Coordinates of C-alpha atoms in Angstrom, one line a residue:
X1 CA -153.0 48.3 -23.2
X2 CA -156.5 49.2 -23.0
X3 CA -159.9 47.4 -22.0
X4 CA -158.3 44.5 -20.9
X5 CA -160.9 42.0 -19.5
X6 CA -161.1 38.8 -17.5
X7 CA -157.6 38.2 -17.1
X8 CA -156.9 34.8 -15.5
X9 CA -153.9 32.8 -14.4
X10 CA -151.1 35.2 -15.3
X11 CA -148.4 33.7 -13.6
X12 CA -144.6 34.8 -13.8
X13 CA -145.1 38.0 -15.7
X14 CA -141.8 40.1 -15.5
X15 CA -140.6 43.0 -16.7
X16 CA -144.0 45.0 -17.3
X17 CA -142.0 48.3 -17.3
X18 CA -144.0 50.8 -19.6
X19 CA -147.5 50.0 -19.1
X20 CA -150.0 52.6 -19.3
X21 CA -153.3 53.4 -19.1
X22 CA -154.8 50.2 -18.4
X23 CA -158.8 50.8 -17.7
X24 CA -161.7 48.5 -16.7
X25 CA -159.2 45.4 -15.7
X26 CA -161.9 42.8 -14.2
X27 CA -161.4 39.6 -12.1
X28 CA -157.8 39.5 -12.2
X29 CA -157.5 36.0 -10.1
X30 CA -154.5 34.7 -8.8
X31 CA -151.7 37.2 -10.2
X32 CA -148.2 35.9 -8.5
X33 CA -145.2 37.5 -9.5
X34 CA -145.6 40.5 -10.8
X35 CA -142.1 42.3 -10.4
X36 CA -140.4 45.7 -11.7
X37 CA -144.1 47.3 -12.7
X38 CA -142.6 51.2 -12.5
X39 CA -144.6 53.7 -14.4
X40 CA -148.4 52.0 -13.9
X41 CA -150.6 55.4 -14.6
X42 CA -154.7 55.7 -14.4
X43 CA -155.8 52.4 -12.9
X44 CA -159.2 52.6 -12.5
X45 CA -162.4 50.1 -11.6
X46 CA -160.3 47.3 -10.6
X47 CA -162.2 44.8 -8.5
X48 CA -161.8 41.0 -6.6
X49 CA -158.2 41.2 -6.7
X50 CA -157.4 38.3 -4.5
X51 CA -154.7 36.4 -3.6
X52 CA -151.8 38.5 -4.5
X53 CA -148.8 37.2 -3.0
X54 CA -145.0 38.2 -3.2
X55 CA -144.9 41.7 -4.9
X56 CA -141.6 42.8 -3.7
X57 CA -139.4 45.5 -4.3
X58 CA -142.2 47.7 -6.1
X59 CA -140.9 50.9 -5.8
X60 CA -141.8 55.0 -7.7
X61 CA -145.6 54.2 -7.9
X62 CA -145.4 58.0 -8.0
X63 CA -148.5 59.2 -10.1
X64 CA -151.2 56.8 -9.1
X65 CA -154.5 58.4 -9.0
X66 CA -158.5 58.2 -8.7
X67 CA -157.9 54.2 -7.2
X68 CA -162.0 54.4 -6.5
X69 CA -163.8 51.6 -6.4
X70 CA -161.0 48.8 -5.5
X71 CA -162.4 46.1 -3.5
X72 CA -162.0 43.0 -1.6
X73 CA -158.1 43.4 -1.6
X74 CA -157.5 40.0 0.7
X75 CA -155.0 38.3 1.4
X76 CA -152.5 40.4 0.2
X77 CA -149.1 39.3 1.5
X78 CA -145.3 40.4 1.4
X79 CA -145.4 43.6 0.3
X80 CA -141.8 44.8 1.2
X81 CA -140.3 48.2 0.6
X82 CA -143.4 50.2 -1.0
X83 CA -141.9 53.9 -1.3
X84 CA -142.7 57.2 -2.4
X85 CA -147.1 56.5 -2.8
X86 CA -147.4 60.6 -2.6
X87 CA -150.8 61.7 -4.6
X88 CA -153.0 59.0 -4.0
X89 CA -156.5 60.6 -3.6
X90 CA -159.8 59.4 -3.4
X91 CA -159.6 56.0 -2.4
X92 CA -162.8 55.0 -1.1
X93 CA -164.2 51.6 -0.3
X94 CA -161.1 50.1 0.1
X95 CA -161.5 46.8 2.8
X96 CA -158.8 45.1 4.7
X97 CA -155.3 46.4 3.5
X98 CA -152.8 44.6 5.5
X99 CA -149.3 46.3 6.0
X100 CA -149.7 49.1 4.2
X101 CA -146.1 51.3 4.4
X102 CA -145.4 55.1 3.9
X103 CA -148.6 56.5 3.1
X104 CA -148.7 60.1 2.5
X105 CA -151.1 62.8 1.9
X106 CA -154.1 60.5 1.5
X107 CA -157.5 61.9 1.5
X108 CA -161.1 60.6 1.5
X109 CA -160.5 57.3 2.9
X110 CA -164.1 57.3 4.0
X111 CA -165.1 53.7 4.1
X112 CA -161.9 51.9 5.0
X113 CA -162.3 48.6 7.2
X114 CA -159.8 46.2 9.0
X115 CA -156.6 48.2 8.4
X116 CA -154.6 46.2 9.9
X117 CA -150.5 46.6 11.0
X118 CA -150.1 49.9 9.3
X119 CA -146.9 51.5 9.7
X120 CA -145.3 55.0 9.0
X121 CA -148.6 56.4 7.8
X122 CA -148.4 60.2 7.6
X123 CA -150.5 63.0 7.0
X124 CA -154.4 61.1 6.4
X125 CA -156.4 63.9 6.3
X126 CA -160.6 63.3 5.8
X127 CA -160.9 59.8 7.1
X128 CA -164.7 59.9 7.9
X129 CA -166.6 57.0 8.1
X130 CA -163.3 54.7 9.4
X131 CA -164.6 51.7 10.9
X132 CA -162.9 48.7 13.3
X133 CA -159.5 49.7 12.9
X134 CA -158.7 46.8 14.9
X135 CA -155.4 45.6 14.9
X136 CA -153.4 48.5 13.9
X137 CA -150.0 48.5 15.0
X138 CA -147.1 50.8 15.3
X139 CA -148.8 53.8 13.6
X140 CA -145.9 56.1 13.8
X141 CA -145.7 59.8 12.4
X142 CA -149.1 59.9 11.5
X143 CA -149.7 63.8 11.2
X144 CA -152.4 66.4 10.0
X145 CA -155.4 63.2 10.7
X146 CA -159.0 65.5 10.2
X147 CA -162.4 64.8 10.3
X148 CA -162.1 61.3 11.2
X149 CA -165.7 60.2 12.5
X150 CA -166.9 57.1 13.9
X151 CA -163.5 55.4 14.2
X152 CA -163.7 52.6 16.4
X153 CA -161.6 49.9 18.1
X154 CA -158.0 51.8 16.6
X155 CA -155.6 50.0 18.8
X156 CA -152.0 50.5 18.9
X157 CA -152.0 53.9 17.4
X158 CA -148.8 56.2 17.9
X159 CA -147.8 59.6 16.8
X160 CA -151.2 60.9 16.1
X161 CA -151.5 64.6 15.4
X162 CA -154.3 67.4 15.0
X163 CA -157.3 64.8 15.4
X164 CA -160.7 66.5 15.4
X165 CA -163.9 65.3 15.8
X166 CA -163.2 61.7 17.1
X167 CA -166.5 59.8 18.3
X168 CA -166.9 56.4 19.9
X169 CA -163.1 55.6 20.1
X170 CA -163.5 52.1 22.0
X171 CA -160.5 50.0 23.3
X172 CA -158.0 52.5 21.7
X173 CA -154.7 51.5 23.1
X174 CA -150.7 53.0 23.0
X175 CA -151.5 56.5 21.8
X176 CA -148.5 57.8 22.8
X177 CA -147.0 61.1 20.9
X178 CA -150.8 62.4 20.2
X179 CA -151.0 66.1 19.9
X180 CA -153.7 68.4 19.1
X181 CA -156.9 66.5 19.7
X182 CA -160.2 69.0 19.6
X183 CA -163.7 67.9 19.8
X184 CA -163.0 64.4 20.6
X185 CA -166.1 62.5 21.9
X186 CA -166.9 59.5 23.5
X187 CA -163.1 58.0 23.9
X188 CA -163.2 54.7 26.2
X189 CA -160.5 52.3 27.0
X190 CA -157.8 54.9 26.2
X191 CA -154.2 53.4 27.5
X192 CA -150.8 54.4 27.2
X193 CA -151.5 58.1 25.9
X194 CA -148.2 59.8 26.8
X195 CA -147.3 62.9 25.3
X196 CA -151.1 64.2 24.7
X197 CA -151.2 68.4 24.4
X198 CA -153.7 71.0 23.7
X199 CA -156.4 68.2 24.3
X200 CA -159.8 70.8 24.2
X201 CA -163.6 70.0 24.8
X202 CA -163.5 66.0 25.2
X203 CA -166.5 64.5 26.9
X204 CA -167.0 61.3 28.4
X205 CA -163.5 60.0 28.6
X206 CA -164.3 56.4 30.0
X207 CA -161.3 54.1 31.1
X208 CA -158.4 56.2 30.4
X209 CA -154.9 54.7 31.3
X210 CA -151.2 55.5 31.0
X211 CA -151.8 59.0 30.1
X212 CA -148.4 60.9 31.2
X213 CA -147.3 63.7 30.1
X214 CA -150.7 65.5 29.4
X215 CA -150.3 69.4 29.4
X216 CA -152.5 72.5 28.8
X217 CA -156.2 70.6 29.2
X218 CA -157.8 74.2 29.7
X219 CA -161.5 73.9 28.3
X220 CA -162.2 70.5 29.5
X221 CA -165.6 69.9 30.7
X222 CA -167.9 67.4 31.7
X223 CA -165.4 64.5 32.3
X224 CA -167.9 62.1 33.8
X225 CA -167.9 58.7 34.3
X226 CA -164.0 58.4 34.2
X227 CA -162.7 55.5 35.4
X228 CA -159.5 53.4 35.7
X229 CA -157.0 56.7 35.1
X230 CA -153.6 55.4 35.4
X231 CA -150.1 56.9 35.3
X232 CA -151.1 60.4 34.6
X233 CA -148.1 62.6 34.8
X234 CA -147.3 66.2 34.6
X235 CA -150.7 67.1 33.9
X236 CA -150.9 70.9 34.0
X237 CA -153.4 73.9 33.7
X238 CA -156.5 71.8 34.4
X239 CA -158.6 75.1 35.2
X240 CA -162.2 74.4 33.9
X241 CA -162.5 71.3 34.9
X242 CA -166.4 70.6 36.6
X243 CA -168.5 68.4 37.4
X244 CA -165.6 65.1 37.7
X245 CA -168.4 62.6 39.2
X246 CA -167.7 58.4 39.3
X247 CA -163.6 58.6 38.9
X248 CA -162.3 55.6 40.1
X249 CA -159.0 54.3 40.5
X250 CA -156.6 57.3 39.4
X251 CA -153.2 56.2 40.1
X252 CA -149.7 58.1 39.6
X253 CA -151.2 61.6 39.0
X254 CA -147.8 63.8 39.4
X255 CA -147.2 67.5 39.1
X256 CA -150.8 68.3 38.8
X257 CA -151.3 72.3 38.9
X258 CA -153.8 75.1 38.5
X259 CA -156.8 72.9 39.7
X260 CA -159.0 75.8 40.1
X261 CA -162.4 75.4 40.0
X262 CA -162.9 72.0 40.2
X263 CA -166.1 70.9 42.1
X264 CA -168.1 68.2 43.1
X265 CA -165.5 65.2 42.6
X266 CA -167.8 63.0 45.1
X267 CA -167.0 59.2 44.0
X268 CA -163.3 59.5 43.8
X269 CA -161.6 55.8 44.8
X270 CA -157.9 54.4 44.9
X271 CA -156.2 57.5 44.0
X272 CA -152.5 56.7 44.5
X273 CA -149.1 58.2 44.2
X274 CA -150.8 61.5 43.5
X275 CA -147.3 63.9 43.8
X276 CA -146.8 67.9 43.5
X277 CA -150.7 69.1 43.6
X278 CA -150.9 72.7 43.7
X279 CA -153.8 75.5 43.9
X280 CA -156.4 73.3 44.5
X281 CA -159.0 76.0 45.5
X282 CA -162.4 76.2 46.4
X283 CA -162.7 71.9 46.1
X284 CA -165.8 70.9 47.6
X285 CA -167.9 67.7 48.4
X286 CA -165.1 65.2 48.0
X287 CA -166.9 62.8 50.0
X288 CA -166.1 59.0 48.9
X289 CA -162.0 59.4 48.1
X290 CA -160.3 56.3 49.5
X291 CA -157.0 54.8 49.2
X292 CA -155.5 58.1 48.3
X293 CA -151.4 57.2 48.5
X294 CA -148.4 59.4 48.2
X295 CA -149.9 62.9 47.6
X296 CA -146.8 65.3 48.2
X297 CA -147.1 69.2 48.1
X298 CA -150.4 69.9 48.3
X299 CA -151.0 73.7 48.8
X300 CA -153.9 76.4 48.8
X301 CA -156.7 73.1 49.4
X302 CA -159.2 76.2 50.9
X303 CA -162.8 75.6 51.9
X304 CA -162.3 71.4 51.3
X305 CA -165.1 69.8 52.8
X306 CA -165.5 65.9 53.3
X307 CA -162.1 64.5 52.2
X308 CA -162.0 61.2 53.4
X309 CA -158.5 59.1 53.5
X310 CA -156.8 61.7 52.0
X311 CA -152.5 61.8 52.5
X312 CA -149.2 63.7 52.5
X313 CA -151.8 67.1 52.6
X314 CA -150.0 71.0 52.5
X315 CA -151.4 73.8 53.7
X316 CA -155.1 72.9 54.2
X317 CA -157.4 75.6 55.7
X318 CA -160.5 76.0 56.9
X319 CA -160.6 72.0 56.6
X320 CA -164.4 70.9 58.5
X321 CA -165.6 67.5 58.8
X322 CA -162.6 65.1 58.1
X323 CA -164.3 62.4 59.9
X324 CA -164.0 59.0 58.6
X325 CA -160.0 59.5 57.4
X326 CA -158.2 56.0 57.4
X327 CA -155.2 55.1 56.4
X328 CA -153.1 58.3 56.4
X329 CA -149.6 57.3 55.6
X330 CA -146.2 59.1 54.9
X331 CA -148.1 62.5 55.5
X332 CA -145.5 65.3 55.7
X333 CA -145.5 69.1 56.1
X334 CA -148.6 69.6 57.0
X335 CA -148.6 73.3 57.8
X336 CA -151.3 75.9 58.5
X337 CA -153.8 72.9 59.3
X338 CA -156.6 75.9 61.2
X339 CA -160.5 74.8 62.1
X340 CA -160.0 71.2 61.8
X341 CA -163.3 69.6 63.3
X342 CA -164.6 66.1 63.7
X343 CA -161.8 64.1 62.6
X344 CA -162.8 61.1 64.3
X345 CA -161.6 57.8 62.9
X346 CA -158.2 58.6 62.0
X347 CA -156.0 55.1 61.8
X348 CA -152.4 54.4 60.6
X349 CA -151.0 57.9 60.6
X350 CA -147.1 57.3 60.0
X351 CA -144.5 59.6 59.0
X352 CA -146.1 63.0 59.9
X353 CA -143.0 65.5 59.8
X354 CA -143.1 69.2 60.1
X355 CA -146.6 69.6 61.6
X356 CA -146.9 73.2 62.6
X357 CA -149.4 75.8 63.7
X358 CA -152.6 73.5 64.5
X359 CA -154.7 75.9 66.3
X360 CA -158.3 75.7 67.4
X361 CA -158.8 71.8 66.9
X362 CA -162.0 71.1 68.9
X363 CA -164.0 68.2 68.8
X364 CA -161.6 65.4 68.5
X365 CA -163.8 63.5 70.5
X366 CA -163.6 60.2 69.2
X367 CA -160.0 59.4 68.2
X368 CA -160.2 56.2 70.4
X369 CA -158.7 53.7 67.2
X370 CA -155.5 56.1 66.2
X371 CA -152.6 53.4 66.0
X372 CA -149.0 53.6 64.5
X373 CA -148.6 57.2 64.4
X374 CA -144.6 57.3 63.9
X375 CA -141.8 59.7 63.7
X376 CA -144.3 62.9 64.0
X377 CA -141.4 65.5 64.5
X378 CA -142.0 69.6 65.4
X379 CA -145.7 69.6 66.1
X380 CA -146.5 72.9 67.6
X381 CA -149.6 74.6 69.2
X382 CA -151.6 71.6 69.4
X383 CA -154.3 73.0 71.7
X384 CA -157.2 71.4 73.5
X385 CA -156.8 68.0 71.9
X386 CA -158.5 65.3 74.0
X387 CA -158.7 61.2 74.0
X388 CA -155.8 60.5 71.7
X389 CA -155.1 57.0 72.2
X390 CA -152.4 55.1 71.0
X391 CA -150.2 57.7 69.5
X392 CA -146.3 57.0 69.3
X393 CA -143.0 59.3 68.7
X394 CA -144.8 62.6 69.1
X395 CA -142.7 65.7 70.2
X396 CA -143.4 69.1 70.9
X397 CA -146.8 68.9 72.3
X398 CA -148.6 71.5 74.4
X399 CA -151.6 71.6 76.2
X400 CA -152.5 68.3 75.7
X401 CA -155.6 67.3 77.9
X402 CA -157.0 64.1 78.5
X403 CA -154.6 61.6 76.8
X404 CA -155.7 58.2 77.8
X405 CA -153.9 55.1 77.2
X406 CA -150.9 56.5 75.3
X407 CA -148.2 54.0 74.6
X408 CA -144.7 53.3 73.4
X409 CA -144.0 57.5 73.5
X410 CA -140.6 57.3 72.9
X411 CA -139.0 60.6 71.7
X412 CA -141.0 62.9 73.0
X413 CA -140.0 66.7 74.0
X414 CA -141.6 69.7 75.5
X415 CA -144.6 68.5 76.8
X416 CA -146.2 71.4 78.6
X417 CA -149.8 71.6 80.3
X418 CA -150.5 67.9 79.6
X419 CA -153.5 66.5 81.9
X420 CA -155.2 63.3 82.2
X421 CA -152.2 61.0 80.9
X422 CA -152.8 57.3 81.4
X423 CA -151.5 54.1 81.0
X424 CA -148.1 55.5 79.4
X425 CA -145.8 53.2 78.6
X426 CA -142.1 53.4 76.6
X427 CA -141.9 56.9 77.1
X428 CA -138.2 57.6 76.1
X429 CA -136.2 60.7 75.4
X430 CA -138.8 63.3 77.0
X431 CA -138.2 66.5 77.8
X432 CA -140.2 69.9 79.1
X433 CA -142.8 67.9 80.6
X434 CA -145.0 70.8 82.7
X435 CA -148.5 70.5 84.5
X436 CA -148.7 66.8 84.2
X437 CA -151.4 65.1 85.7
X438 CA -153.3 61.8 86.4
X439 CA -150.2 60.0 84.7
X440 CA -150.8 56.3 85.0
X441 CA -149.3 53.0 84.4
X442 CA -146.0 55.0 83.3
X443 CA -142.9 52.6 81.9
X444 CA -139.8 52.5 80.3
X445 CA -139.6 56.5 80.9
X446 CA -135.8 56.9 80.3
X447 CA -133.8 60.3 79.4
X448 CA -136.5 62.5 81.2
X449 CA -134.7 65.7 81.5
X450 CA -136.1 69.3 82.4
X451 CA -139.0 68.0 84.0
X452 CA -140.1 71.5 85.7
X453 CA -143.4 72.7 87.3
X454 CA -144.6 69.2 87.8
X455 CA -147.3 69.9 90.3
X456 CA -150.4 67.6 90.9
X457 CA -148.9 64.6 89.5
X458 CA -151.3 61.7 91.1
X459 CA -151.3 58.2 90.5
X460 CA -148.1 57.2 88.8
X461 CA -148.2 53.6 89.0
X462 CA -146.3 51.0 87.7
X463 CA -142.9 53.6 86.5
X464 CA -139.7 51.4 85.4
X465 CA -136.6 52.8 84.1
X466 CA -136.9 56.5 85.1
X467 CA -133.2 57.3 84.0
X468 CA -131.1 60.4 83.4
X469 CA -133.9 62.5 85.0
X470 CA -132.8 65.9 86.0
X471 CA -134.4 69.3 87.2
X472 CA -137.9 68.0 89.0
X473 CA -138.8 70.7 90.9
X474 CA -141.8 71.9 92.5
X475 CA -143.2 68.1 92.0
X476 CA -145.7 68.0 94.8
X477 CA -148.7 65.0 95.6
X478 CA -146.9 62.1 94.1
X479 CA -149.1 59.0 95.0
X480 CA -149.1 55.6 94.7
X481 CA -145.7 55.1 92.8
X482 CA -145.4 51.4 93.0
X483 CA -142.7 49.2 91.2
X484 CA -140.4 52.2 90.1
X485 CA -137.0 50.6 89.7
X486 CA -133.9 51.9 87.9
X487 CA -134.0 55.9 88.9
X488 CA -130.7 57.0 88.0
X489 CA -129.1 60.3 88.1
X490 CA -132.0 61.8 89.7
X491 CA -131.2 65.7 90.7
X492 CA -132.9 68.7 92.1
X493 CA -136.3 67.0 93.1
X494 CA -137.4 69.5 95.0
X495 CA -140.6 70.1 97.3
X496 CA -141.8 66.4 96.5
X497 CA -144.4 65.3 99.3
X498 CA -146.5 62.7 100.3
X499 CA -144.4 59.5 98.2
X500 CA -146.6 56.8 99.6
X501 CA -146.7 52.8 99.2
X502 CA -143.3 53.0 97.1
X503 CA -141.6 49.7 96.9
X504 CA -138.7 48.1 95.2
X505 CA -136.6 51.3 94.4
X506 CA -133.4 50.4 93.4
X507 CA -130.4 51.7 91.7
X508 CA -131.2 55.3 93.1
X509 CA -127.3 56.9 92.0
X510 CA -126.4 60.7 92.3
X511 CA -129.8 61.9 94.3
X512 CA -129.2 65.5 95.1
X513 CA -131.0 68.2 96.4
X514 CA -134.3 66.2 97.8
X515 CA -135.8 68.8 100.0
X516 CA -139.1 68.9 101.7
X517 CA -139.6 64.9 101.3
X518 CA -142.7 64.0 103.7
X519 CA -144.2 60.4 104.2
X520 CA -141.9 58.3 102.4
X521 CA -143.7 55.0 103.6
X522 CA -143.3 51.4 102.9
X523 CA -140.1 51.9 101.1
X524 CA -138.0 48.7 100.7
X525 CA -134.8 47.2 99.3
X526 CA -132.9 51.3 98.8
X527 CA -129.9 50.0 97.2
X528 CA -127.0 51.4 96.0
X529 CA -127.8 55.4 97.4
X530 CA -124.8 57.4 96.5
X531 CA -124.2 61.1 97.0
X532 CA -127.2 61.8 98.5
X533 CA -127.0 65.6 99.7
X534 CA -129.5 67.6 102.0
X535 CA -132.4 65.6 102.9
X536 CA -133.4 68.2 105.7
X537 CA -137.2 67.7 106.1
X538 CA -137.7 64.2 105.6
X539 CA -140.6 62.5 107.9
X540 CA -142.4 59.3 108.6
X541 CA -140.3 56.8 107.1
X542 CA -142.1 53.9 108.4
X543 CA -141.7 50.4 107.6
X544 CA -138.2 50.9 106.4
X545 CA -136.6 47.5 106.0
X546 CA -133.5 45.5 104.5
X547 CA -131.5 48.4 103.8
X548 CA -128.5 46.1 103.0
X549 CA -125.0 46.9 102.2
X550 CA -125.3 50.7 102.2
X551 CA -122.0 52.2 101.2
X552 CA -120.3 55.2 100.9
X553 CA -122.9 57.5 102.3
X554 CA -120.3 60.3 102.5
X555 CA -121.6 63.8 103.2
X556 CA -124.6 63.1 104.5
X557 CA -125.5 66.5 106.3
X558 CA -128.3 68.1 108.3
X559 CA -130.8 65.2 108.8
X560 CA -132.9 67.1 111.4
X561 CA -136.5 66.1 111.5
X562 CA -136.3 62.5 111.1
X563 CA -138.7 61.3 113.0
X564 CA -141.0 57.6 113.4
X565 CA -138.4 55.5 111.8
X566 CA -139.5 52.2 113.1
X567 CA -138.8 48.8 112.5
X568 CA -135.4 49.4 110.6
X569 CA -133.6 46.5 111.0
X570 CA -130.2 44.8 109.5
X571 CA -128.1 47.8 109.2
X572 CA -124.9 46.1 108.5
X573 CA -121.9 47.1 107.1
X574 CA -122.1 50.7 106.9
X575 CA -118.9 52.0 106.8
X576 CA -117.4 55.7 106.1
X577 CA -120.3 57.3 107.2
X578 CA -118.6 60.4 108.3
X579 CA -119.4 64.2 108.8
X580 CA -123.5 63.3 109.8
X581 CA -124.2 66.1 111.9
X582 CA -126.9 67.6 113.6
X583 CA -129.6 64.5 114.2
X584 CA -131.3 66.4 116.8
X585 CA -134.8 65.4 116.6
X586 CA -134.6 61.0 116.1
X587 CA -137.4 59.7 117.8
X588 CA -138.5 56.4 118.2
X589 CA -135.6 54.4 116.6
X590 CA -136.4 50.8 117.7
X591 CA -135.2 47.3 117.0
X592 CA -132.2 49.0 115.2
X593 CA -129.9 46.5 115.4
X594 CA -126.5 45.7 114.4
X595 CA -125.2 49.4 113.6
X596 CA -121.3 49.2 113.6
X597 CA -118.7 51.4 112.2
X598 CA -121.0 55.2 112.6
X599 CA -118.0 57.3 112.9
X600 CA -118.1 61.1 113.9
X601 CA -121.8 61.5 115.0
X602 CA -122.3 65.1 116.7
X603 CA -125.0 66.6 118.4

């Protein structure tokens, strides 16, 4: 059949099996129900094929070639089960092709527009001037894509490999299994790019989202204006990345390794869930970093300056000028932080564990608004720290100075050389506090053990609930201890002097070895004092009143130099005071009434 022209109204054509050499078919309109066209070859110059419907079960169109000037194939529907279209070449100027499947080895598709719903397309090469591929979905197994220039609006493309020279790719979504993308420029609004590998020379990538399992991005340069990079996991070997400016909203970046020469990350904002970032050397000028969350296993970050709002850092050496750091939560394993200076406005530091070797921390002057510092374990060698307010749950703090308004320090241990701690509250489980001075308004200090060498403690007001305090040796110059209650199991309080204005002491059980206590004035309401021994050098106990119901004061010995006990009244029911000896120099015991049943008083 040759030179067929102007075919119209060909309906219900069936069984066109052995048709060959159809040429110059023009104006074929409204052709319906063409079935079983098997061996069609050499179709040329077909134009204006409209309204092709219900072309089902077309198989074995193997040797179709030279379909050059096919235009206006509109409204083609229900082309099902098209298979084995292998050797189609030179398809130019094809527009509006929908629902095409299994097109292998297609070349030179230059001016194809509006290709929608193309599935399972493989081996498409030399697609240069493809434009407006907007609603392409589920494109799987597209291999060897080359020379795709000027492609725009490719959404929902999957499994594309070996793409080169891509320009102006806007609004591309769901590119999951893309590999070997070279020389791609101006890729904007990329989403769901999961398995991208070997990406080289990519420039001006904007609005990248959901980039998972990206590896081997070696030679990427000049990544400017990247915004909204979310879900970037397993990115490795980003070596020569430079000049990453204006990066915003980077989330879920895990397993970042070998980021060596990154510089000028100035305007990075909202970096969340960055885990396992290693080997970030020579990073400078990270100024406006905000809202960085869950940064784990940060190692070898040297020479970092101006890092604001960063969390979960490790091995931060030579970090300077961390001024406006806020909201540092879940920071773990911060080791070897040397030469940190000027950390001023740090707030909300939670879960800081295993912080070691913080030496030479200076000029932490204005750390006023530190709140909610919980679970800070194993803090060692924090020297010359001043003005830390509202710190909670700190352990092993040595050489702390000028700590004012400290509250809720429950699990603090091994605090040595601490000075000027005012307004301390809720200090439970504190051990080994040496050389503490100026502790005011201390409340709720429970389970304090091994308080040795606490000299020159002044102005301890409102001390309450100090239980299980042992081994308080060499404590001198304790003044103004008002409202102290519930001091149980106090042992080995030696060399305590000048305890004035102590009122309302209750439940002082198991007090032992209180030597050299002088000037206990204005002590009232002393009840339940059991097992007190060796009160030798107590002097000047004036105005002691209302010592009622003191029972079982056994084995009190050697009360030698008791003087000036005035106005002691109502000492009733003092039973079983045996073996009291050597009360030699008791003077001026006036107005003592109703002392009954005192046996075995000698000398």
